XYZ file of C-alpha atoms in Angstrom:
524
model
C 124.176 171.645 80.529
C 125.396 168.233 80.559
C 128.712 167.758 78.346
C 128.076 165.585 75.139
C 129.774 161.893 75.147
C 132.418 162.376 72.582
C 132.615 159.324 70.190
C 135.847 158.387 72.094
C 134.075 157.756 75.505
C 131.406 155.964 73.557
C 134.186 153.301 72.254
C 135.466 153.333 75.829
C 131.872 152.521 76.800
C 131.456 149.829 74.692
C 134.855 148.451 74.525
C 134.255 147.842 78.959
C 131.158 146.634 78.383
C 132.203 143.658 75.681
C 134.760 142.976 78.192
C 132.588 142.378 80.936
C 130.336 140.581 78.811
C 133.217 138.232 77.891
C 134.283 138.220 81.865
C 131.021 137.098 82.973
C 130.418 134.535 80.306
C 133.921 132.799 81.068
C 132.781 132.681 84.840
C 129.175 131.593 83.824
C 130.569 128.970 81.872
C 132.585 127.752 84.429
C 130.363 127.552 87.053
C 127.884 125.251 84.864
C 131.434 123.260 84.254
C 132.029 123.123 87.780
C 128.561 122.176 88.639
C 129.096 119.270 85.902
C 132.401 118.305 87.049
C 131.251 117.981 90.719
C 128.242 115.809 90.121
C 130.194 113.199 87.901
C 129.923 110.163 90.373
C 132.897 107.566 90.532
C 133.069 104.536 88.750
C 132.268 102.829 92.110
C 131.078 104.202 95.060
C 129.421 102.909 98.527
C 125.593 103.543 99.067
C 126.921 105.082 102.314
C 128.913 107.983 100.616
C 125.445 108.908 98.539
C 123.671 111.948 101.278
C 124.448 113.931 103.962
C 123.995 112.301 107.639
C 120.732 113.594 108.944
C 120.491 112.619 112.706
C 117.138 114.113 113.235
C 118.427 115.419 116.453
C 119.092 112.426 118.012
C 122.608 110.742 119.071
C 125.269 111.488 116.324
C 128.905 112.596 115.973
C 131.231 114.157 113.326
C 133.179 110.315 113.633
C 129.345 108.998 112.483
C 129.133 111.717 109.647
C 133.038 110.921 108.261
C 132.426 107.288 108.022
C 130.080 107.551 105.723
C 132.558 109.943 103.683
C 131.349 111.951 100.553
C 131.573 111.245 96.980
C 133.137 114.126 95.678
C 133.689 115.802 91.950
C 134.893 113.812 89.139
C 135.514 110.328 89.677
C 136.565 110.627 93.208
C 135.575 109.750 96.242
C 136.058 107.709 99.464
C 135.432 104.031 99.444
C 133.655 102.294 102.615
C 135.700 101.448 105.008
C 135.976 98.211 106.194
C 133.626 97.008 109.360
C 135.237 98.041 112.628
C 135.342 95.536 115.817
C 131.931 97.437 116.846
C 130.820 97.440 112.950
C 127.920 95.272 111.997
C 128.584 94.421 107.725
C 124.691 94.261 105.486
C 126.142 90.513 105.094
C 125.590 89.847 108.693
C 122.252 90.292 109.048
C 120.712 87.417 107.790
C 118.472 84.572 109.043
C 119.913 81.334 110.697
C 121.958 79.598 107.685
C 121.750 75.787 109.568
C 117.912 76.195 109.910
C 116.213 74.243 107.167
C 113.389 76.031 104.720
C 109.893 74.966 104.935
C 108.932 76.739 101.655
C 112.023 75.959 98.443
C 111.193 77.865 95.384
C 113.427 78.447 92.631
C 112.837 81.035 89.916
C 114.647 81.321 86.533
C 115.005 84.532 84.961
C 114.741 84.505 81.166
C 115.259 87.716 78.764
C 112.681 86.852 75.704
C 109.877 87.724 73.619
C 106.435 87.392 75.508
C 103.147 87.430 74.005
C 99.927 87.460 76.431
C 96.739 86.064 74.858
C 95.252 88.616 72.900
C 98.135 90.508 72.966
C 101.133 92.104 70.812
C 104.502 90.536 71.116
C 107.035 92.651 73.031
C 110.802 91.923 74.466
C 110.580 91.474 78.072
C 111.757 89.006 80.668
C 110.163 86.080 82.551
C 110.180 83.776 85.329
C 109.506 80.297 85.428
C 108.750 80.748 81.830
C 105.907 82.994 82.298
C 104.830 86.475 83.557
C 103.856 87.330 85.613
C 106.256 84.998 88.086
C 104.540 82.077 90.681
C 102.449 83.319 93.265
C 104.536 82.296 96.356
C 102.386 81.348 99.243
C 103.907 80.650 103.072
C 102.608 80.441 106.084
C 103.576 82.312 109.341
C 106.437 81.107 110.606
C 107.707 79.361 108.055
C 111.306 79.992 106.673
C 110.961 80.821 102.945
C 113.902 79.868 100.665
C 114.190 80.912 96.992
C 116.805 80.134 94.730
C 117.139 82.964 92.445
C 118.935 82.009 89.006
C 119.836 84.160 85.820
C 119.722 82.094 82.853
C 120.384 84.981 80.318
C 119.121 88.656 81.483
C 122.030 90.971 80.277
C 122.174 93.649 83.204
C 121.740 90.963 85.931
C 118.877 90.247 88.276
C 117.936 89.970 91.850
C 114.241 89.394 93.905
C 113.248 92.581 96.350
C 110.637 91.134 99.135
C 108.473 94.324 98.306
C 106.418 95.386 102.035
C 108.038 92.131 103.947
C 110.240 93.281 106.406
C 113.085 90.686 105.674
C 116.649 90.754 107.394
C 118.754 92.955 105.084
C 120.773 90.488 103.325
C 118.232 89.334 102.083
C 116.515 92.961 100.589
C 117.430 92.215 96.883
C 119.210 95.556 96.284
C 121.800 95.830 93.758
C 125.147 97.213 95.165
C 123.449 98.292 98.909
C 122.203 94.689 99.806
C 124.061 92.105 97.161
C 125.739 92.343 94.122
C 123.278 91.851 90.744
C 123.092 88.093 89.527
C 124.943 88.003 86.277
C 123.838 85.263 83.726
C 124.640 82.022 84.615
C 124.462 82.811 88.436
C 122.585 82.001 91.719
C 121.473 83.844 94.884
C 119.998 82.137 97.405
C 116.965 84.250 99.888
C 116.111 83.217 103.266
C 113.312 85.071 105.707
C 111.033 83.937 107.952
C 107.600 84.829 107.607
C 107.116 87.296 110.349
C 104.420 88.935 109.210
C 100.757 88.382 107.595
C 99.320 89.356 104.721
C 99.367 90.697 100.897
C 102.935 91.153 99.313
C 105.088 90.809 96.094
C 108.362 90.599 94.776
C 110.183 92.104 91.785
C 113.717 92.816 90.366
C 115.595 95.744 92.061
C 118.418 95.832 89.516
C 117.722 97.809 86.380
C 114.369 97.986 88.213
C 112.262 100.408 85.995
C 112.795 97.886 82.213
C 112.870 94.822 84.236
C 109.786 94.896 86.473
C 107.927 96.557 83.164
C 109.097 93.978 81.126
C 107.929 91.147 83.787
C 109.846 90.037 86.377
C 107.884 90.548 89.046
C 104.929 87.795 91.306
C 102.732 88.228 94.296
C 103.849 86.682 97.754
C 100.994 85.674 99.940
C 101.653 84.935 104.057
C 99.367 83.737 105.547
C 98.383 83.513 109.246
C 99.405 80.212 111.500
C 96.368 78.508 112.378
C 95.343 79.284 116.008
C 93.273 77.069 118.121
C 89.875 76.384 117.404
C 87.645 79.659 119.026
C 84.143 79.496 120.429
C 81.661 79.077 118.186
C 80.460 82.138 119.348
C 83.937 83.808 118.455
C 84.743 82.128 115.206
C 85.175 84.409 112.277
C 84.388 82.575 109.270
C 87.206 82.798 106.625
C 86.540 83.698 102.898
C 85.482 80.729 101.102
C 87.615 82.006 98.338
C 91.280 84.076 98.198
C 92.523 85.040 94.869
C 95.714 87.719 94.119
C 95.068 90.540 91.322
C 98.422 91.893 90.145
C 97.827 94.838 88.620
C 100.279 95.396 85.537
C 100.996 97.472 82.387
C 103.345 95.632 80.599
C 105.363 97.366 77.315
C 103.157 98.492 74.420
C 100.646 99.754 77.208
C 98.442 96.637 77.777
C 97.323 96.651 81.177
C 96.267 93.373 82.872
C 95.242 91.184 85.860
C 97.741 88.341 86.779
C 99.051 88.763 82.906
C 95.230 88.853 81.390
C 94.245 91.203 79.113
C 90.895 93.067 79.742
C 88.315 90.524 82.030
C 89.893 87.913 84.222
C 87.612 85.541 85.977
C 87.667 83.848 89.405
C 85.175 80.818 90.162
C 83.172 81.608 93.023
C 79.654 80.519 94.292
C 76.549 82.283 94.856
C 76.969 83.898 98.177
C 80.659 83.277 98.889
C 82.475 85.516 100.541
C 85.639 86.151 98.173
C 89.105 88.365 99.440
C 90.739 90.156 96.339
C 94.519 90.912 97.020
C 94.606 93.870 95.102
C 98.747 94.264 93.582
C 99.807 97.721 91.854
C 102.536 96.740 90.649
C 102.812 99.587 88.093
C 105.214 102.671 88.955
C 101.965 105.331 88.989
C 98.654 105.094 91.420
C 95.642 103.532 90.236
C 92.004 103.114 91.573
C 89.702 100.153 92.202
C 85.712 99.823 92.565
C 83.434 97.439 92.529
C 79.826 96.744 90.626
C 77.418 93.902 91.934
C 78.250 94.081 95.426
C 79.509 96.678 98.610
C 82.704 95.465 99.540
C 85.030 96.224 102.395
C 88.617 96.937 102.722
C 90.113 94.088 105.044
C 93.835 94.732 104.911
C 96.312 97.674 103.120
C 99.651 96.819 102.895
C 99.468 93.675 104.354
C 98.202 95.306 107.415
C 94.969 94.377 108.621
C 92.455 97.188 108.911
C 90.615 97.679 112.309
C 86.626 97.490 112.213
C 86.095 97.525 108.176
C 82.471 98.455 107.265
C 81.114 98.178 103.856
C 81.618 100.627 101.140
C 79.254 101.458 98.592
C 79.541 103.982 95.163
C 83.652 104.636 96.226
C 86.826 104.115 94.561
C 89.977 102.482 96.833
C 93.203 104.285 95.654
C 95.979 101.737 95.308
C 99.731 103.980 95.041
C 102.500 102.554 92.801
C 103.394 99.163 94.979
C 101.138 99.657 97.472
C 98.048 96.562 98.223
C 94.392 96.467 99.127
C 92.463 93.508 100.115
C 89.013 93.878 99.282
C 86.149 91.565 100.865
C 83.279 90.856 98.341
C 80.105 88.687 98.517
C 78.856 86.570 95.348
C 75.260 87.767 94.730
C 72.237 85.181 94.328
C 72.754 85.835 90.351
C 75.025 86.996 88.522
C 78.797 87.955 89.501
C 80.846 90.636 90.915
C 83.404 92.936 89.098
C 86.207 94.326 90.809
C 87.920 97.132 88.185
C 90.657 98.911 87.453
C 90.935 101.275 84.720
C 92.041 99.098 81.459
C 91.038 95.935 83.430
C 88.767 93.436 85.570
C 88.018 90.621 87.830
C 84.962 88.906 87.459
C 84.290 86.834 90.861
C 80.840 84.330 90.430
C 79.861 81.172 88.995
C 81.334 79.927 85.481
C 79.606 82.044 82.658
C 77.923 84.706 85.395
C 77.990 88.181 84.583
C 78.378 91.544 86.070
C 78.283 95.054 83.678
C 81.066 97.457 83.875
C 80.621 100.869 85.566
C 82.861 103.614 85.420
C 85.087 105.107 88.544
C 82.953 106.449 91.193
C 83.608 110.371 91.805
C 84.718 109.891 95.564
C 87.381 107.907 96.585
C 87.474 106.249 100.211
C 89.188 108.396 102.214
C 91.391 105.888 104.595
C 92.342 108.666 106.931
C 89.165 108.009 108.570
C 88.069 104.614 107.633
C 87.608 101.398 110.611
C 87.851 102.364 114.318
C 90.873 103.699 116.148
C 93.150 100.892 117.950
C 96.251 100.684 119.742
C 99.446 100.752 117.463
C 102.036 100.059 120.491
C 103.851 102.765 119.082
C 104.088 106.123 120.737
C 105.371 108.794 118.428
C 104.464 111.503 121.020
C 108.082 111.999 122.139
C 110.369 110.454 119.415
C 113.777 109.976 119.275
C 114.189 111.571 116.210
C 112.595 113.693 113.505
C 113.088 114.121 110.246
C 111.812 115.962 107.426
C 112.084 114.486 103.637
C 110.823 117.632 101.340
C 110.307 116.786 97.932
C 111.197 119.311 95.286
C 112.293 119.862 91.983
C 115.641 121.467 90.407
C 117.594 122.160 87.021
C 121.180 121.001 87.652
C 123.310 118.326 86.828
C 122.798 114.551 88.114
C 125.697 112.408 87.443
C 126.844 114.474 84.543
C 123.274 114.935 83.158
C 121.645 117.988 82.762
C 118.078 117.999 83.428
C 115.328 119.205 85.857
C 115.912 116.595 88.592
C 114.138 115.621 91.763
C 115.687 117.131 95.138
C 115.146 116.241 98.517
C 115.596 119.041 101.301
C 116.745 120.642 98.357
C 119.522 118.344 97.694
C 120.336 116.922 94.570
C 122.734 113.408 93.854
C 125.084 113.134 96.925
C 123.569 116.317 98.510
C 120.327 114.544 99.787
C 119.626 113.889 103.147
C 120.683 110.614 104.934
C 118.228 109.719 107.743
C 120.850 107.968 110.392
C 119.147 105.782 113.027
C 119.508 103.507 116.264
C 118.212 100.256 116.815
C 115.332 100.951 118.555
C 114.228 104.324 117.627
C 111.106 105.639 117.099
C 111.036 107.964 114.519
C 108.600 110.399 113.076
C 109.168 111.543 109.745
C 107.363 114.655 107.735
C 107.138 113.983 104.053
C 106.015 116.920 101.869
C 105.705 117.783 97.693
C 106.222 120.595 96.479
C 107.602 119.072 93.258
C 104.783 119.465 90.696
C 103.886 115.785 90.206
C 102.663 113.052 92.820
C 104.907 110.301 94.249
C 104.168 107.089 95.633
C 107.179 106.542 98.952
C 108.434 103.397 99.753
C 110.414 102.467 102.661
C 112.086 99.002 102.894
C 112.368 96.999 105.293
C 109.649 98.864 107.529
C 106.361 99.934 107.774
C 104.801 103.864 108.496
C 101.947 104.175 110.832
C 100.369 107.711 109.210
C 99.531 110.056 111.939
C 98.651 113.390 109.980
C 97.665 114.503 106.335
C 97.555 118.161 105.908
C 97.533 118.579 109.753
C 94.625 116.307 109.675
C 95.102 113.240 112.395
C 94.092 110.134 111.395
C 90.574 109.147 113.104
C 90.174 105.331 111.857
C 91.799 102.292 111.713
C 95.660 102.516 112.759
C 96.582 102.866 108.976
C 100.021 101.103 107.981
C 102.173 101.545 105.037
C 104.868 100.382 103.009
C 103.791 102.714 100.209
C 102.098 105.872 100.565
C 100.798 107.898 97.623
C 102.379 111.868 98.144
C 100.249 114.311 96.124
C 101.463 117.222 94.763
C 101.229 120.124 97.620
C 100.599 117.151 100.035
C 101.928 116.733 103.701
C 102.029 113.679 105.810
C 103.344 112.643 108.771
C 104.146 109.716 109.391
C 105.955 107.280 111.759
C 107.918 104.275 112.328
C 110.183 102.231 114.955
C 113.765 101.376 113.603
C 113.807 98.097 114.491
C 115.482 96.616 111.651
C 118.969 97.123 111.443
C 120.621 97.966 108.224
C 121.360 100.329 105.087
C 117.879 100.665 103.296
C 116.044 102.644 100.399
C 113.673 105.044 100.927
C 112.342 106.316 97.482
C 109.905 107.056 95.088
C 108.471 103.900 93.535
C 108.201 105.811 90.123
C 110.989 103.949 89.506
C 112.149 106.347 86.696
C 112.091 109.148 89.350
C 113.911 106.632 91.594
C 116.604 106.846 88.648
C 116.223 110.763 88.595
C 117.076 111.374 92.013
C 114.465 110.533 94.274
C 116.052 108.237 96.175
C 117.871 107.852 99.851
C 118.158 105.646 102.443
C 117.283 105.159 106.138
C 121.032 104.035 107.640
C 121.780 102.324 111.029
C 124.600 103.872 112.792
C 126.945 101.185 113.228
C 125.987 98.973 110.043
C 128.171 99.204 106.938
C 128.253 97.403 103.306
C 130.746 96.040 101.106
C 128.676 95.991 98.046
C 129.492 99.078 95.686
C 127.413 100.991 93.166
C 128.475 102.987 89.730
C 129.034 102.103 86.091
C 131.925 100.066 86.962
C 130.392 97.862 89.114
C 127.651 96.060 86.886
C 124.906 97.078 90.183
C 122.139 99.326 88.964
C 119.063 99.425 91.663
C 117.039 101.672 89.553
């Protein structure tokens, strides 16, 4: 028989086990305090000291992975170091100053109250007076200037080339690529228009209120003309082009090019019309069409190879991302090209076309058009990486929350992707996070090889934003051939501002622009 606890080993008993209690609790507490304290960023900090250097196994050194340094706990942390003789400074990489523009534009940014027709009054911003902003049109070649001024938006302002693949000077990012435009200030953007198609710009500085709030305008460039074909071999051009910017502004209105509900577009019977389809809201949306098949010319401002018409099928257009959509005027009547909340009419003056709901199947661009050569040959890259999208409780800058984490990284923990000029790179993206995301990577576009392990069997499909579902995997890749320190994140801009956000680094290239609460720069 067992002898019975006396009350004395009882109190022991207890008295151990409220002291452990009170041990464990003082370390618990701790630890959260430590995890606090070391995620407090600085009051100014380098974009470079923001993730650990990922080399994808290609060239890369510990002297690589020091000059970046790390931001570490509380307020401290290593500032950039200045460009070395064989350092190349974001400043640098700009377009010929002495070469004059062939397209000016200047844009004023205004903070003020904005009605649309039909609409509520709300506080937003505008540009030129209006929202959203001028369409800027160029043609290849060209050198595009804009003249970027701040009249009286409090957090500052700046103009991100969104899908053009402009030198990085000229990116528009606050504290990697330029400091924010305070009131009262300039900043002057020069690119030449290297590439064709459907783009836009918007505000990368307080991104998420500002580009809500309206400052934001589609950027068409379009081809140089090339000498006159056969007239066997001529491919007619659409009689008509018109942009669609897609927007939700504050209050929950959602529009086309700033028009509440139906928008209309004069076109005659039988015209051939292009729609540049804009999203230029931070979630994915769909488009279809009722009166006529259409066809899908362009995504991204990448031309499609061998487009054939599509009948009864939505186009899915991620936060961003662009779809040019060819549609023929019928005999009678006009053409409707929808998004939820809002249309495009396309036909004569007073023609009509009914409003359908979203087809059940969307168009599956995996396997749309005919296979092509890409001149890119991802078969034996350089490097790989993998960018794993997850989601964490922890602190981010002091915050508690359930943050965004990439490679399970969270804040300064994330992964750096570290290049060289002329790299070809293959990059696995995958969610696991709960929620989709819609990737963006500046200053260069992703050919997508793979979804699911599924290779891609049509057109060589290009991206600047690409739509990550929830328990998705792509693969994608790209060629670095754009020097410079640039973002790579979720265009949910308010999971851009809760961690899902990195960037794509050249070895080599460093900037003197500084993020952090005491700098006045706020990308996101």
């Amino acid at each position: 028989m067992l002898p019975r606890r006396t009350d004395s080993a009882k109190s022991r008993w207890g008295w151990f086990a409220r002291r452990l209690g009170a041990v464990l609790g003082v370390v618990a507490v701790g630890l959260v305090g430590w995890m606090w304290w070391a995620s407090v960023l600085p009051g100014s900090y380098s974009a470079l000291d923001m993730g650990v250097p990922d080399f994808g196994g290609g060239p890369g050194s510990e002297t690589h992975g020091a000059a970046h340094g790390h931001v570490s706990a509380a307020g401290t942390g290593t500032a950039a170091s200045p460009p070395a003789a064989d350092e190349t400074s974001v400043t640098d990489l700009a377009p010929d100053p002495d070469r004059p523009a062939d397209v000016h534009v200047e844009l004023t940014a205004r903070a003020e109250r904005v009605t649309l027709p039909g609409g509520a009054p709300f506080d937003g911003f505008t540009l030129n007076g209006a929202t959203p902003g001028p369409t800027i049109r160029a043609t290849e070649g060209q050198l595009v200037e804009v003249v970027l001024r701040n009249e009286d938006v409090p957090a500052g302002v700046t103009a991100h080339w969104h899908g053009v693949d402009v030198p990085n000077a000229m990116d528009g990012v606050a504290g990697v690529t330029q400091d924010a435009v305070m009131p009262g200030r300039t900043f002057v953007y020069r690119f030449v228009a290297e590439q064709v198609g459907t783009f836009w710009y918007h505000a990368h500085q307080a991104s998420h209120p500002q580009v809500v709030g309206g400052l934001f305008g589609a950027l068409i460039l379009d081809p140089a003309p090339q000498p006159a074909a056969p007239v066997a071999a001529a491919v007619n051009p659409p009689a008509v082009d018109v942009a669609a910017a897609i927007h939700t502004y504050p209050g929950g209105e959602r529009t086309i090019n700033g028009a509440i509900g139906d928008s209309h577009q004069e076109a005659a019977p039988g015209d051939s019309v292009r729609v540049r389809l804009i999203n230029t809201d931070s979630t994915p949306t769909s488009a279809w069409v009722s009166g006529s098949s259409f066809r899908v010319l362009a995504v991204d401002g990448h031309d499609l190879v061998g487009p054939t018409a599509v009948a009864d099928q939505s186009v899915q257009i991620t936060a961003g991302g662009r779809a040019d959509l060819e549609v023929r005027v019928p005999p009678s009547g006009a053409v409707r090209v929808q998004v939820p909340g809002a249309s495009l009419v396309v036909g004569p003056h007073g023609a009509h076309a009914d409003p359908t709901s979203a087809p059940r199947d969307p168009l599956d661009l995996l396997a749309y058009g005919e296979p092509a050569p890409t001149g890119l040959h991802p078969d034996a890259p350089d490097r790989r990486f993998t960018y794993d999208i997850g989601r964490l409780p922890g602190f981010l800058d002091g915050r508690p929350g359930y943050w965004w984490t990439i490679n399970g990284g969270m804040g300064a923990g994330v992964p750096m992707y570290m290049v060289d000029e002329g790299d070809v790179v293959v990059m696995t993206i995958s969610n696991s996070s709960g929620e989709g995301h819609p990737m963006h990577l500046h200053g260069h576009h992703l050919l997508v090889l793979a979804r699911d392990g599924v290779p891609s069997s049509g057109s060589p499909w290009w991206v600047d934003s690409l739509d990550v579902a929830h328990g998705e995997s792509f693969e994608v890749a790209f060629v670095a051939d754009n020097p410079g320190v640039w973002m790579d994140h979720c265009h949910n801009l308010p999971h851009a501002a809760e961690g899902l956000m990195t960037h794509v680094a050249y070895n080599g290239v460093t900037t003197p622009f500084r993020l952090g609460r005491d700098t006045g720069n706020d990308p996101e």
